[in-house]
mmCIF file of C-alpha atoms and ligand atoms in Angstrom:
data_model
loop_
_atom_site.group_PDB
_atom_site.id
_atom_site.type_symbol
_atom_site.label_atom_id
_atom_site.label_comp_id
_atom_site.label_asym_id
_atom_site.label_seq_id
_atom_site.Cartn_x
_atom_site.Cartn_y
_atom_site.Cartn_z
ATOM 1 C CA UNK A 131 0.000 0.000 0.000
ATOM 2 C CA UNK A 132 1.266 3.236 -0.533
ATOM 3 C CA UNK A 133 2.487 5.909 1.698
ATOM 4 C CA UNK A 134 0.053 8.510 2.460
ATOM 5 C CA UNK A 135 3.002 10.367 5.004
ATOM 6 C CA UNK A 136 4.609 13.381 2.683
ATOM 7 C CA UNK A 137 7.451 12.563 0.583
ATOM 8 C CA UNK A 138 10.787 14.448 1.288
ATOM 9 C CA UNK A 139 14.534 14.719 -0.167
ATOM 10 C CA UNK A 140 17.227 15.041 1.252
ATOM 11 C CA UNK A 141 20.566 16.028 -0.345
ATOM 12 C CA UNK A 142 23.509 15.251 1.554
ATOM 13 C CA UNK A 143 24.398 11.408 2.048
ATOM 14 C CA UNK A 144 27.224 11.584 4.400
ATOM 15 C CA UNK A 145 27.397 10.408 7.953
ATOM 16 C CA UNK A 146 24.471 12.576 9.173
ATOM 17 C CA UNK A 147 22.265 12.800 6.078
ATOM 18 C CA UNK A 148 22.062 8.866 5.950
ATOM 19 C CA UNK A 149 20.612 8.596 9.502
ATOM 20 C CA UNK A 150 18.430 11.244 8.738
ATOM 21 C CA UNK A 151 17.372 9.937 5.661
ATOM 22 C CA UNK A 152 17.264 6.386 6.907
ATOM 23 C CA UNK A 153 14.901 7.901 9.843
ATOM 24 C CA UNK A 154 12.742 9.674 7.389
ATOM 25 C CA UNK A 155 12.436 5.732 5.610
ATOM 26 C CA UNK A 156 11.701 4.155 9.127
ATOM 27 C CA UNK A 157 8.694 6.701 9.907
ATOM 28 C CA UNK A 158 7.158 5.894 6.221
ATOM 29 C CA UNK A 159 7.565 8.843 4.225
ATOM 30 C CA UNK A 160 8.726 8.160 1.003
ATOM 31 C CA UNK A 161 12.293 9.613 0.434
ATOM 32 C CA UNK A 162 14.488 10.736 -2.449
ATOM 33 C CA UNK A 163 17.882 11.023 -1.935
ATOM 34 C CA UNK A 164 20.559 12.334 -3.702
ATOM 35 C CA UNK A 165 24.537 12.611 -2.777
ATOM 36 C CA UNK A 166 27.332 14.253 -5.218
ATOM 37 C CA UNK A 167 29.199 10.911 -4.294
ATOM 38 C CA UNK A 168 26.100 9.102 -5.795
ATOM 39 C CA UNK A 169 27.690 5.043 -4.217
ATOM 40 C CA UNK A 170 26.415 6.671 -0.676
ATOM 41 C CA UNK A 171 22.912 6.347 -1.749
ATOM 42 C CA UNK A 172 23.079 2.144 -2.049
ATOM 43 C CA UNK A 173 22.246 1.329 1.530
ATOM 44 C CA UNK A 174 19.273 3.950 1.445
ATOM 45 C CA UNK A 175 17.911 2.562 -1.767
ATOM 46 C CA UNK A 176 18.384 -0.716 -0.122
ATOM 47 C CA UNK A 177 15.912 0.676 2.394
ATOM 48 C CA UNK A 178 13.058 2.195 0.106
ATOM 49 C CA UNK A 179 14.386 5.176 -0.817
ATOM 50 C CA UNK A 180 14.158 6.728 -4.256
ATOM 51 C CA UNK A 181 17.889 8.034 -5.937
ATOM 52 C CA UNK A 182 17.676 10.984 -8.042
ATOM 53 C CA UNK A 183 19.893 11.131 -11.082
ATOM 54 C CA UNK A 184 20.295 15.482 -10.555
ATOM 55 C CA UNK A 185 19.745 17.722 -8.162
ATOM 56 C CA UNK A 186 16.442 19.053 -9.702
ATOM 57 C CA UNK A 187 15.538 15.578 -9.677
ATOM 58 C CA UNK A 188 16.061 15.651 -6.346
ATOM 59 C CA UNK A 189 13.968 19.058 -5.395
ATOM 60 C CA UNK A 190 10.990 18.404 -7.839
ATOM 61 C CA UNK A 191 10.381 14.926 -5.768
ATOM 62 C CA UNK A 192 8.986 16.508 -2.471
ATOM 63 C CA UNK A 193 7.851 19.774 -0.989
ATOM 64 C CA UNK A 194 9.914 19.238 1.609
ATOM 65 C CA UNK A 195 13.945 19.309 1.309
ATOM 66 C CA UNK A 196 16.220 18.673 3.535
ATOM 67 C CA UNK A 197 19.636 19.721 3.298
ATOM 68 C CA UNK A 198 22.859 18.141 5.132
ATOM 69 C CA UNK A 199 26.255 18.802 4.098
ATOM 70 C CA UNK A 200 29.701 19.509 5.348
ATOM 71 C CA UNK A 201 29.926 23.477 5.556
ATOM 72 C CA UNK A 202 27.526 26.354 4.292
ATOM 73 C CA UNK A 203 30.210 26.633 1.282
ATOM 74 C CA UNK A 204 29.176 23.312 -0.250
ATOM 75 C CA UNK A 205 25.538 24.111 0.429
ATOM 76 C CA UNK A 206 25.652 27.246 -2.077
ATOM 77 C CA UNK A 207 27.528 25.529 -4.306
ATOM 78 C CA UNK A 208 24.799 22.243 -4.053
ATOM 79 C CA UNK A 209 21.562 24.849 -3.943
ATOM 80 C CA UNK A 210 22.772 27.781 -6.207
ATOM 81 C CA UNK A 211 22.560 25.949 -9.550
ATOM 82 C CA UNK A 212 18.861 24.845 -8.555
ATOM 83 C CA UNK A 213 17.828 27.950 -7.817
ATOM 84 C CA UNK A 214 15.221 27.839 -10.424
ATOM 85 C CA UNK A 215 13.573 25.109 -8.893
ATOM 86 C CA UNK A 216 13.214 26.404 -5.398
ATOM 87 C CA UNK A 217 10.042 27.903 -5.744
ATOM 88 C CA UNK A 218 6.975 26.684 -3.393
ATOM 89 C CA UNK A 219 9.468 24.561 -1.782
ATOM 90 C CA UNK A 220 10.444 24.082 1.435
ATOM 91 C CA UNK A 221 14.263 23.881 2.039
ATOM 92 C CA UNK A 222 15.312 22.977 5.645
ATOM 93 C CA UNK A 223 18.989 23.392 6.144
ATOM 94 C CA UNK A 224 20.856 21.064 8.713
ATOM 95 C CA UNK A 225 24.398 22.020 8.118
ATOM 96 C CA UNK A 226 26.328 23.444 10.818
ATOM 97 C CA UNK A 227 26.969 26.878 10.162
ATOM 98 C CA UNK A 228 26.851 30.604 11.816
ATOM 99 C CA UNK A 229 23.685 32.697 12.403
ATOM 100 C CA UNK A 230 24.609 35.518 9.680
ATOM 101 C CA UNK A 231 25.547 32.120 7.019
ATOM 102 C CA UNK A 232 21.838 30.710 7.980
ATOM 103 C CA UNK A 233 20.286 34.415 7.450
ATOM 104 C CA UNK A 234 21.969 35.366 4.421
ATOM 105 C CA UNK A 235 20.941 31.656 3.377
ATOM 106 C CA UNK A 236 16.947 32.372 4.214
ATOM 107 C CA UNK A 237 17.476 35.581 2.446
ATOM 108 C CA UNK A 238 18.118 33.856 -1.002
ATOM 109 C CA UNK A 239 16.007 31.226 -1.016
ATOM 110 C CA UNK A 240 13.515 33.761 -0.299
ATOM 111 C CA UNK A 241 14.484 35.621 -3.433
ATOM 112 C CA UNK A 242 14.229 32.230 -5.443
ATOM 113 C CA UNK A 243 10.041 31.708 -3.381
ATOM 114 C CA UNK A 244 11.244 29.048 -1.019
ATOM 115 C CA UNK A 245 10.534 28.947 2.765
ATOM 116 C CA UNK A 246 13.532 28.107 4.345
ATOM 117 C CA UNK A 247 14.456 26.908 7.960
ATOM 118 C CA UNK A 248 17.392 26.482 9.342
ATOM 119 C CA UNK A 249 17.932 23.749 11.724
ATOM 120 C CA UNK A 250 20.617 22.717 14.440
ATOM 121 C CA UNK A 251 21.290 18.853 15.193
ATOM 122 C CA UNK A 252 21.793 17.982 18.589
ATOM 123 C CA UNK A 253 22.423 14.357 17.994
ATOM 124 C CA UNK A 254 25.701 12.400 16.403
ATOM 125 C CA UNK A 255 23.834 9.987 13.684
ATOM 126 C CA UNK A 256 23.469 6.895 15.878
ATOM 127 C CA UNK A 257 20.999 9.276 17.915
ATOM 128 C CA UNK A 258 18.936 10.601 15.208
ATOM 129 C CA UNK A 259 15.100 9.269 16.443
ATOM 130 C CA UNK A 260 16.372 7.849 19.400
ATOM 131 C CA UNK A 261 14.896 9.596 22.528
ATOM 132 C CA UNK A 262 17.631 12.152 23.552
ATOM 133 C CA UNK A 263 17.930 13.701 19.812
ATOM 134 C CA UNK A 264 16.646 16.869 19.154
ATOM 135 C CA UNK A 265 16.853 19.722 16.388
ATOM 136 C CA UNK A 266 16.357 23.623 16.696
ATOM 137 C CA UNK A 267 14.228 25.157 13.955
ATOM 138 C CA UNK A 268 14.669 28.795 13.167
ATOM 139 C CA UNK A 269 12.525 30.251 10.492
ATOM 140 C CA UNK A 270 8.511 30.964 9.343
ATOM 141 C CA UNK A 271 6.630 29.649 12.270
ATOM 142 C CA UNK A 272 4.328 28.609 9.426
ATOM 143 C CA UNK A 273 6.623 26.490 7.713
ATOM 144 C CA UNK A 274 7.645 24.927 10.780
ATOM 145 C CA UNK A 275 4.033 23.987 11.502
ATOM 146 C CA UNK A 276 3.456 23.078 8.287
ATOM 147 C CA UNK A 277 6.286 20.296 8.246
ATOM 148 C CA UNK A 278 6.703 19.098 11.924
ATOM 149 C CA UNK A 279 5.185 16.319 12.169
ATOM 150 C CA UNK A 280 7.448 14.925 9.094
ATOM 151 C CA UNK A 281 10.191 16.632 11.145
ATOM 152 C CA UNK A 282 9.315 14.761 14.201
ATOM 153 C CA UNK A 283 10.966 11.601 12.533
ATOM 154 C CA UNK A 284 14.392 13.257 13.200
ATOM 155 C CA UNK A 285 13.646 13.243 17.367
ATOM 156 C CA UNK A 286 12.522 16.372 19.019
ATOM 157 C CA UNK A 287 11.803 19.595 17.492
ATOM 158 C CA UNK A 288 12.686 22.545 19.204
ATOM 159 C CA UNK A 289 11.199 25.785 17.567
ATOM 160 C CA UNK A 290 13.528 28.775 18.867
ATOM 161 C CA UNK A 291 11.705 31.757 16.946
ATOM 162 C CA UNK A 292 11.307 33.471 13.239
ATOM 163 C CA UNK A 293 14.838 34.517 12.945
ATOM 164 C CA UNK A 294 16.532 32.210 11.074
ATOM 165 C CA UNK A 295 19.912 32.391 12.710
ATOM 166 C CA UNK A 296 18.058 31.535 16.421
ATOM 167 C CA UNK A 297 18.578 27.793 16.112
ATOM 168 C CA UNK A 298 22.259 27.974 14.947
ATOM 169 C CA UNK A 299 22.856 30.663 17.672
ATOM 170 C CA UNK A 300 21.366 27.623 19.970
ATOM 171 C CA UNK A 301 23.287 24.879 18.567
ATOM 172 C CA UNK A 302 26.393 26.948 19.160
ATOM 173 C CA UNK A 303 25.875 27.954 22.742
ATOM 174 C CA UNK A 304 25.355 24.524 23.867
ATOM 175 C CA UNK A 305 28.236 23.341 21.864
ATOM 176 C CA UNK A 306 30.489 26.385 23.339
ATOM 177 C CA UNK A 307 29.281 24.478 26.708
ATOM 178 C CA UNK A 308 30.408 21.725 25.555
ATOM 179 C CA UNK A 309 33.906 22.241 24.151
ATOM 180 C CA UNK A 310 35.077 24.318 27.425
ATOM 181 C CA UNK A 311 34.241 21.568 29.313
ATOM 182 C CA UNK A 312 36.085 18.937 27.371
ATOM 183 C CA UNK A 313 38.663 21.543 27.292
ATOM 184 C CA UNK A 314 38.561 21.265 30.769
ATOM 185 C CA UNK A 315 38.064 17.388 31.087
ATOM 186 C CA UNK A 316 41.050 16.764 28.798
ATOM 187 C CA UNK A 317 43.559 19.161 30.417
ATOM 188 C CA UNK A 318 42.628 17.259 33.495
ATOM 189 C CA UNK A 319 43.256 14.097 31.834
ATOM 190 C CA UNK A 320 46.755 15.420 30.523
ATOM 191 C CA UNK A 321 47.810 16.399 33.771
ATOM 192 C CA UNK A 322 46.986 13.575 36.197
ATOM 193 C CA UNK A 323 49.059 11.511 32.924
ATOM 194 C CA UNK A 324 51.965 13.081 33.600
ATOM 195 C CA UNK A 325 52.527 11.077 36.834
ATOM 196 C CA UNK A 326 51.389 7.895 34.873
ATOM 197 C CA UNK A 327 48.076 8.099 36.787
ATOM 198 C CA UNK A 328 44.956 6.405 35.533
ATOM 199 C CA UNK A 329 42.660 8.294 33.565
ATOM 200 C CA UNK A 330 40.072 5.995 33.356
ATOM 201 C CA UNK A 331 40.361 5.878 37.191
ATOM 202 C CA UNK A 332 40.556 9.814 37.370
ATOM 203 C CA UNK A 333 36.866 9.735 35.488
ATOM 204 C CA UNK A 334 35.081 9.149 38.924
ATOM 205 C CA UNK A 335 35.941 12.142 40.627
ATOM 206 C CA UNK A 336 36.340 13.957 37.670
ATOM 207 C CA UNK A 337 32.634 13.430 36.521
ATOM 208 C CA UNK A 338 31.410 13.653 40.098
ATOM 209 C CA UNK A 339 33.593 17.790 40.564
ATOM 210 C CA UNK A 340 32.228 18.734 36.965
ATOM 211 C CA UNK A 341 28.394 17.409 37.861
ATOM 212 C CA UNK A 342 28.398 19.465 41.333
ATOM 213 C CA UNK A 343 30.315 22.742 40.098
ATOM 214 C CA UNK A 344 27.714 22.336 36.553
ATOM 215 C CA UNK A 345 24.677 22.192 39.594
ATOM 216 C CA UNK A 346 25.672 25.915 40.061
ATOM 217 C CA UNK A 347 24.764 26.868 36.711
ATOM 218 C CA UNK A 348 21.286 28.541 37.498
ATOM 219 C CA UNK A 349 22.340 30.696 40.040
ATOM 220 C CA UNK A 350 25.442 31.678 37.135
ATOM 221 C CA UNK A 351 22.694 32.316 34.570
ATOM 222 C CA UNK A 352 20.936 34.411 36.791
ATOM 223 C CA UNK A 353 23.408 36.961 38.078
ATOM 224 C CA UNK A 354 24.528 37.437 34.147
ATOM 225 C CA UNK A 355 20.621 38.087 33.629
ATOM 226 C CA UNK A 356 20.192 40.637 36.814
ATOM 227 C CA UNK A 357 23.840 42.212 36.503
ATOM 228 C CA UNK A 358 24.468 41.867 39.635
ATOM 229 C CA UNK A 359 28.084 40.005 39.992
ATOM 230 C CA UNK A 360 28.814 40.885 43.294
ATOM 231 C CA UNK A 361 29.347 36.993 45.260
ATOM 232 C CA UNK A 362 30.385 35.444 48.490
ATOM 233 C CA UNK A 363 31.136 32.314 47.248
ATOM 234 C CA UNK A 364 34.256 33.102 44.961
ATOM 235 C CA UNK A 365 35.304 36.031 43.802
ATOM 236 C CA UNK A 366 37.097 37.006 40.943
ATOM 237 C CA UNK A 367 40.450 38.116 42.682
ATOM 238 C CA UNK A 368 40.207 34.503 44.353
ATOM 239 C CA UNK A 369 40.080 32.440 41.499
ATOM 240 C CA UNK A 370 43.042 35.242 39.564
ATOM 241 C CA UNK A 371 45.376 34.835 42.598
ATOM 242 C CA UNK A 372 45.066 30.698 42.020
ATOM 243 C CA UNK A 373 45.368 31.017 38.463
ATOM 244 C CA UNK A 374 49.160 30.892 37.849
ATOM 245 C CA UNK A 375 49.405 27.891 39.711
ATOM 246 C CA UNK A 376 47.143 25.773 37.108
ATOM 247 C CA UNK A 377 49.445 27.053 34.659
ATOM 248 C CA UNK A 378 52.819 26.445 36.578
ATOM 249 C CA UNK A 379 51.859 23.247 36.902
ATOM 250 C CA UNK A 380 50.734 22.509 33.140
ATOM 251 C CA UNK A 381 54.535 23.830 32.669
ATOM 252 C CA UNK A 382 56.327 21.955 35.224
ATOM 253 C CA UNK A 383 54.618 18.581 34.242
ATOM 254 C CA UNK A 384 55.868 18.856 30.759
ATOM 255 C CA UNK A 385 52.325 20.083 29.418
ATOM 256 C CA UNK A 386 51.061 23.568 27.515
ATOM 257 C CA UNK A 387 48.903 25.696 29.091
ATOM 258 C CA UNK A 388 47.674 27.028 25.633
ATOM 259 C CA UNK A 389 43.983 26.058 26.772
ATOM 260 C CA UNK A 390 44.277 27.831 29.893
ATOM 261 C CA UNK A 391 46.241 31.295 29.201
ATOM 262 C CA UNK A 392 43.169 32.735 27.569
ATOM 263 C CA UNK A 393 41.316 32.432 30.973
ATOM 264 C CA UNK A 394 44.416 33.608 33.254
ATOM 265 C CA UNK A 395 44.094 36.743 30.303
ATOM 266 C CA UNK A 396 40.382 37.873 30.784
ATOM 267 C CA UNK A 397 41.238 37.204 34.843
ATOM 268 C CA UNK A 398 43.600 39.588 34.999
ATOM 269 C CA UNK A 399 41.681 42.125 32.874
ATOM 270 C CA UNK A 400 38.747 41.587 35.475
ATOM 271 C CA UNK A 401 41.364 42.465 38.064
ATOM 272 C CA UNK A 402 43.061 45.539 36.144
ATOM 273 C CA UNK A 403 39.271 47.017 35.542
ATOM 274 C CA UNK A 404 38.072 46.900 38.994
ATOM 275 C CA UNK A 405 35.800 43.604 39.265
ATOM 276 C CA UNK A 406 37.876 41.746 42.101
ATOM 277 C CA UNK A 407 35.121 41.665 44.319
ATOM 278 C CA UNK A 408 32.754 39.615 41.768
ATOM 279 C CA UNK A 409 31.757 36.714 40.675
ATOM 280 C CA UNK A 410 32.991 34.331 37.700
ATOM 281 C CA UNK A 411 29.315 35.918 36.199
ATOM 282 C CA UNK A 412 31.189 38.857 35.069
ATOM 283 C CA UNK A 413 33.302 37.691 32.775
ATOM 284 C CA UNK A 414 30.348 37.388 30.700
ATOM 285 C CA UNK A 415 30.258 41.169 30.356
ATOM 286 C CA UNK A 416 33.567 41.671 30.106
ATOM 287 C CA UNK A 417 33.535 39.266 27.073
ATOM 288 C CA UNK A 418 31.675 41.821 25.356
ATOM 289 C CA UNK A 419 33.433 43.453 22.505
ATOM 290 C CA UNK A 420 32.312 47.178 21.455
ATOM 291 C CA UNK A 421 31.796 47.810 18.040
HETATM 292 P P1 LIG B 204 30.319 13.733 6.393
HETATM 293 O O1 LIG B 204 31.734 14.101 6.201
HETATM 294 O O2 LIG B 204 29.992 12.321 6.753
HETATM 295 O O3 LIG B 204 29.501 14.092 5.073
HETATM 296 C C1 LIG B 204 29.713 15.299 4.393
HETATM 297 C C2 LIG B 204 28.682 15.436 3.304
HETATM 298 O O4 LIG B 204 28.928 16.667 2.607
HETATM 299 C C3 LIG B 204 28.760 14.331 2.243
HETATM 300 O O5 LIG B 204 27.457 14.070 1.756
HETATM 301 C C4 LIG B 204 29.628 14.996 1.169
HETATM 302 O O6 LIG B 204 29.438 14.457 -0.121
HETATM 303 C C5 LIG B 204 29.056 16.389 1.217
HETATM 304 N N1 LIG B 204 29.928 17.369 0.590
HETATM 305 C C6 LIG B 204 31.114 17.838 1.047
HETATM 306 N N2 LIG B 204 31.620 18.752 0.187
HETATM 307 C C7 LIG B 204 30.715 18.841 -0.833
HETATM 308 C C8 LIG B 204 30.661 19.623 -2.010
HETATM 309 N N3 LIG B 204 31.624 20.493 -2.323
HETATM 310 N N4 LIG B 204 29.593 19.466 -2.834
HETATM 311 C C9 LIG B 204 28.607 18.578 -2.537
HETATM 312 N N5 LIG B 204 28.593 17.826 -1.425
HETATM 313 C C10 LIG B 204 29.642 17.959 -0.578
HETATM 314 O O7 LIG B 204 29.727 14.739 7.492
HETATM 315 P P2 LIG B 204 28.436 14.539 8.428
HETATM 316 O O8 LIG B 204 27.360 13.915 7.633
HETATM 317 O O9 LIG B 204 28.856 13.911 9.712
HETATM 318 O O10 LIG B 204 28.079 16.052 8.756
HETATM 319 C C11 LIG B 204 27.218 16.803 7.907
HETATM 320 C C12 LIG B 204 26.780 18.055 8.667
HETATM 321 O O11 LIG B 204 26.071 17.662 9.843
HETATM 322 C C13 LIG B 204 27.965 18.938 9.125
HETATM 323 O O12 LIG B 204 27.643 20.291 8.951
HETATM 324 C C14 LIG B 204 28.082 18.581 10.593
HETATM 325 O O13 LIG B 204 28.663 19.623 11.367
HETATM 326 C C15 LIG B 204 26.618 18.341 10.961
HETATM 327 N N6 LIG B 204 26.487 17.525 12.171
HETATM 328 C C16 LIG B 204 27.163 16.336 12.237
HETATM 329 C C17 LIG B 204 27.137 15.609 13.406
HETATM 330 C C18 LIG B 204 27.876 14.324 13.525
HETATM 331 O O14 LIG B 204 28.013 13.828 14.650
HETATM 332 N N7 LIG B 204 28.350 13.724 12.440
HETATM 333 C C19 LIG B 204 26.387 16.095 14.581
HETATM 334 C C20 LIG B 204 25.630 17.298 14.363
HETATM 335 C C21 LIG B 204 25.735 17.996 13.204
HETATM 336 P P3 LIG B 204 30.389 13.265 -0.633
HETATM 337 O O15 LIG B 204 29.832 12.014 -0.018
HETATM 338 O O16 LIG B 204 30.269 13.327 -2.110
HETATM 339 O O17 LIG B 204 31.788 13.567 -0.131
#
């Protein structure tokens, strides 16, 4: 019997686009796929889906297309030559990129009558459907409604407003979360190495410290909100007096503090401009840069 769920592309057959492809197969909408490597669309074929020869092919198949690539480059140079048959279709962009590449992205395929969201993947592949993956949407609230449900097949949807660079601005700041604290997690990791301890031992506490300190994000959040940075738990000319000695140690143990010397930088500054008697909140203003 055939599918009455709507049909959708998707261009962009690497790691990501398969699983999100393949997910699009599993929920029962019928799915063209195309790749400019065009051996990556076997396995999906081998599922149900439908190859297209061309990209046109590819974009006249469904009102709904779904884009997932490397960088924003190879996306222009993927959508650009089928600009002319954009029009009255919906183009939802899952390539990692910035907020002003996603705008200036909306604000062509505007030009060539597409609606166009941007989206941000918060799932590696193996997640995509499982429970814990999500996506931010940024664009038309319309054309979000319009396509959620088929959207749903990815995991979650998170809608995070009309601006099209909102869900890449999202996808960042959680992954800017997420690097410092690997940055942070893998330092550790150097260092307790250098003695030949146990990393895999040094996990325990290490997940345990990184948990409670994390717990204290809320009240963070909320003095950067109010402004008011004033603490009496630790204050900035606390944690810039310890400072040298995380990177004195990184140096004596054989080990760059390259990670860390930004931090001991925008410490000092704090210090320099008057802010010893706040809290770590502050930096958050002070990473402001005037333009
Ligand atoms: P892959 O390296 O597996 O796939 C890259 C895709 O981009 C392939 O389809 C490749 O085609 C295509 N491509 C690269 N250059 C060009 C070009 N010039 N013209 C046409 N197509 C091109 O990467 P992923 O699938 O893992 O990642 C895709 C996007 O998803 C990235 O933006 C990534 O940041 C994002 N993402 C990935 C996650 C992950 O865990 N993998 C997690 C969240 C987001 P070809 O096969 O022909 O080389």
């Amino acid at each position: 019997m055939p599918s009455t769920r709507p049909p959708v592309s998707v261009l962009g057959l690497g790691m990501m686009g398969t699983a999100l492809a393949a997910a699009f197969l599993r929920a029962g909408h019928p799915t063209t796929v195309w790749n400019r490597s065009p051996a990556k669309t076997g396995p999906l074929v081998a599922q149900g889906a439908t190859p297209a020869q061309t990209g046109p092919d590819a974009v006249s198949a469904s009102p709904l297309v779904v884009v997932c690539l490397m960088t924003y480059d190879n996306v222009e140079e993927v959508l650009h030559p089928l600009a002319a048959d954009l029009a009255g279709k919906t183009l939802v962009n899952l390539t990692n990129g910035t907020p002003a590449q996603a705008r200036e992205l909306a604000a062509w395929a505007e030009r060539q009558g597409a609606q166009y969201l941007d989206g941000g993947i918060m799932a590696v592949p193996q997640m995509i459907a499982g429970p814990q993956a999500y996506v931010f949407y940024s664009g038309p609230q319309a054309a979000f409604d319009a396509h959620r449900e088929t959207l749903s097949a990815l995991g979650g949807t998170k809608y995070v407003g009309t601006d099209p660079g909102f869900a890449a601005l999202h996808d960042l700041a959680l992954l800017t979360g997420m690097y410092g604290m690997f940055a942070g997690v893998i330092q550790a990791f150097a260092l307790v190495r250098t003695e030949n301890l146990s990393a895999t031992e040094f996990a325990e506490p290490l997940v345990a410290w990184v948990s409670a300190m994390l717990s204290g994000t809320p009240e963070l959040a909320k003095a950067i909100d109010s402004g008011q940075h004033l603490t009496d738990v630790s204050s900035l000319a606390v944690n810039q007096a310890a400072f040298p000695n995380f990177l004195a140690t990184f140096r004596d143990q054989g080990l760059s503090p390259e990670l860390f010397e930004p931090f001991q930088a925008i410490l000092d500054r704090a210090i320099k401009e008057g802010y010893g008697a706040d809290g770590l909140s502050r930096i958050a203003d002070l990473l402001k840069v005037t333009r």
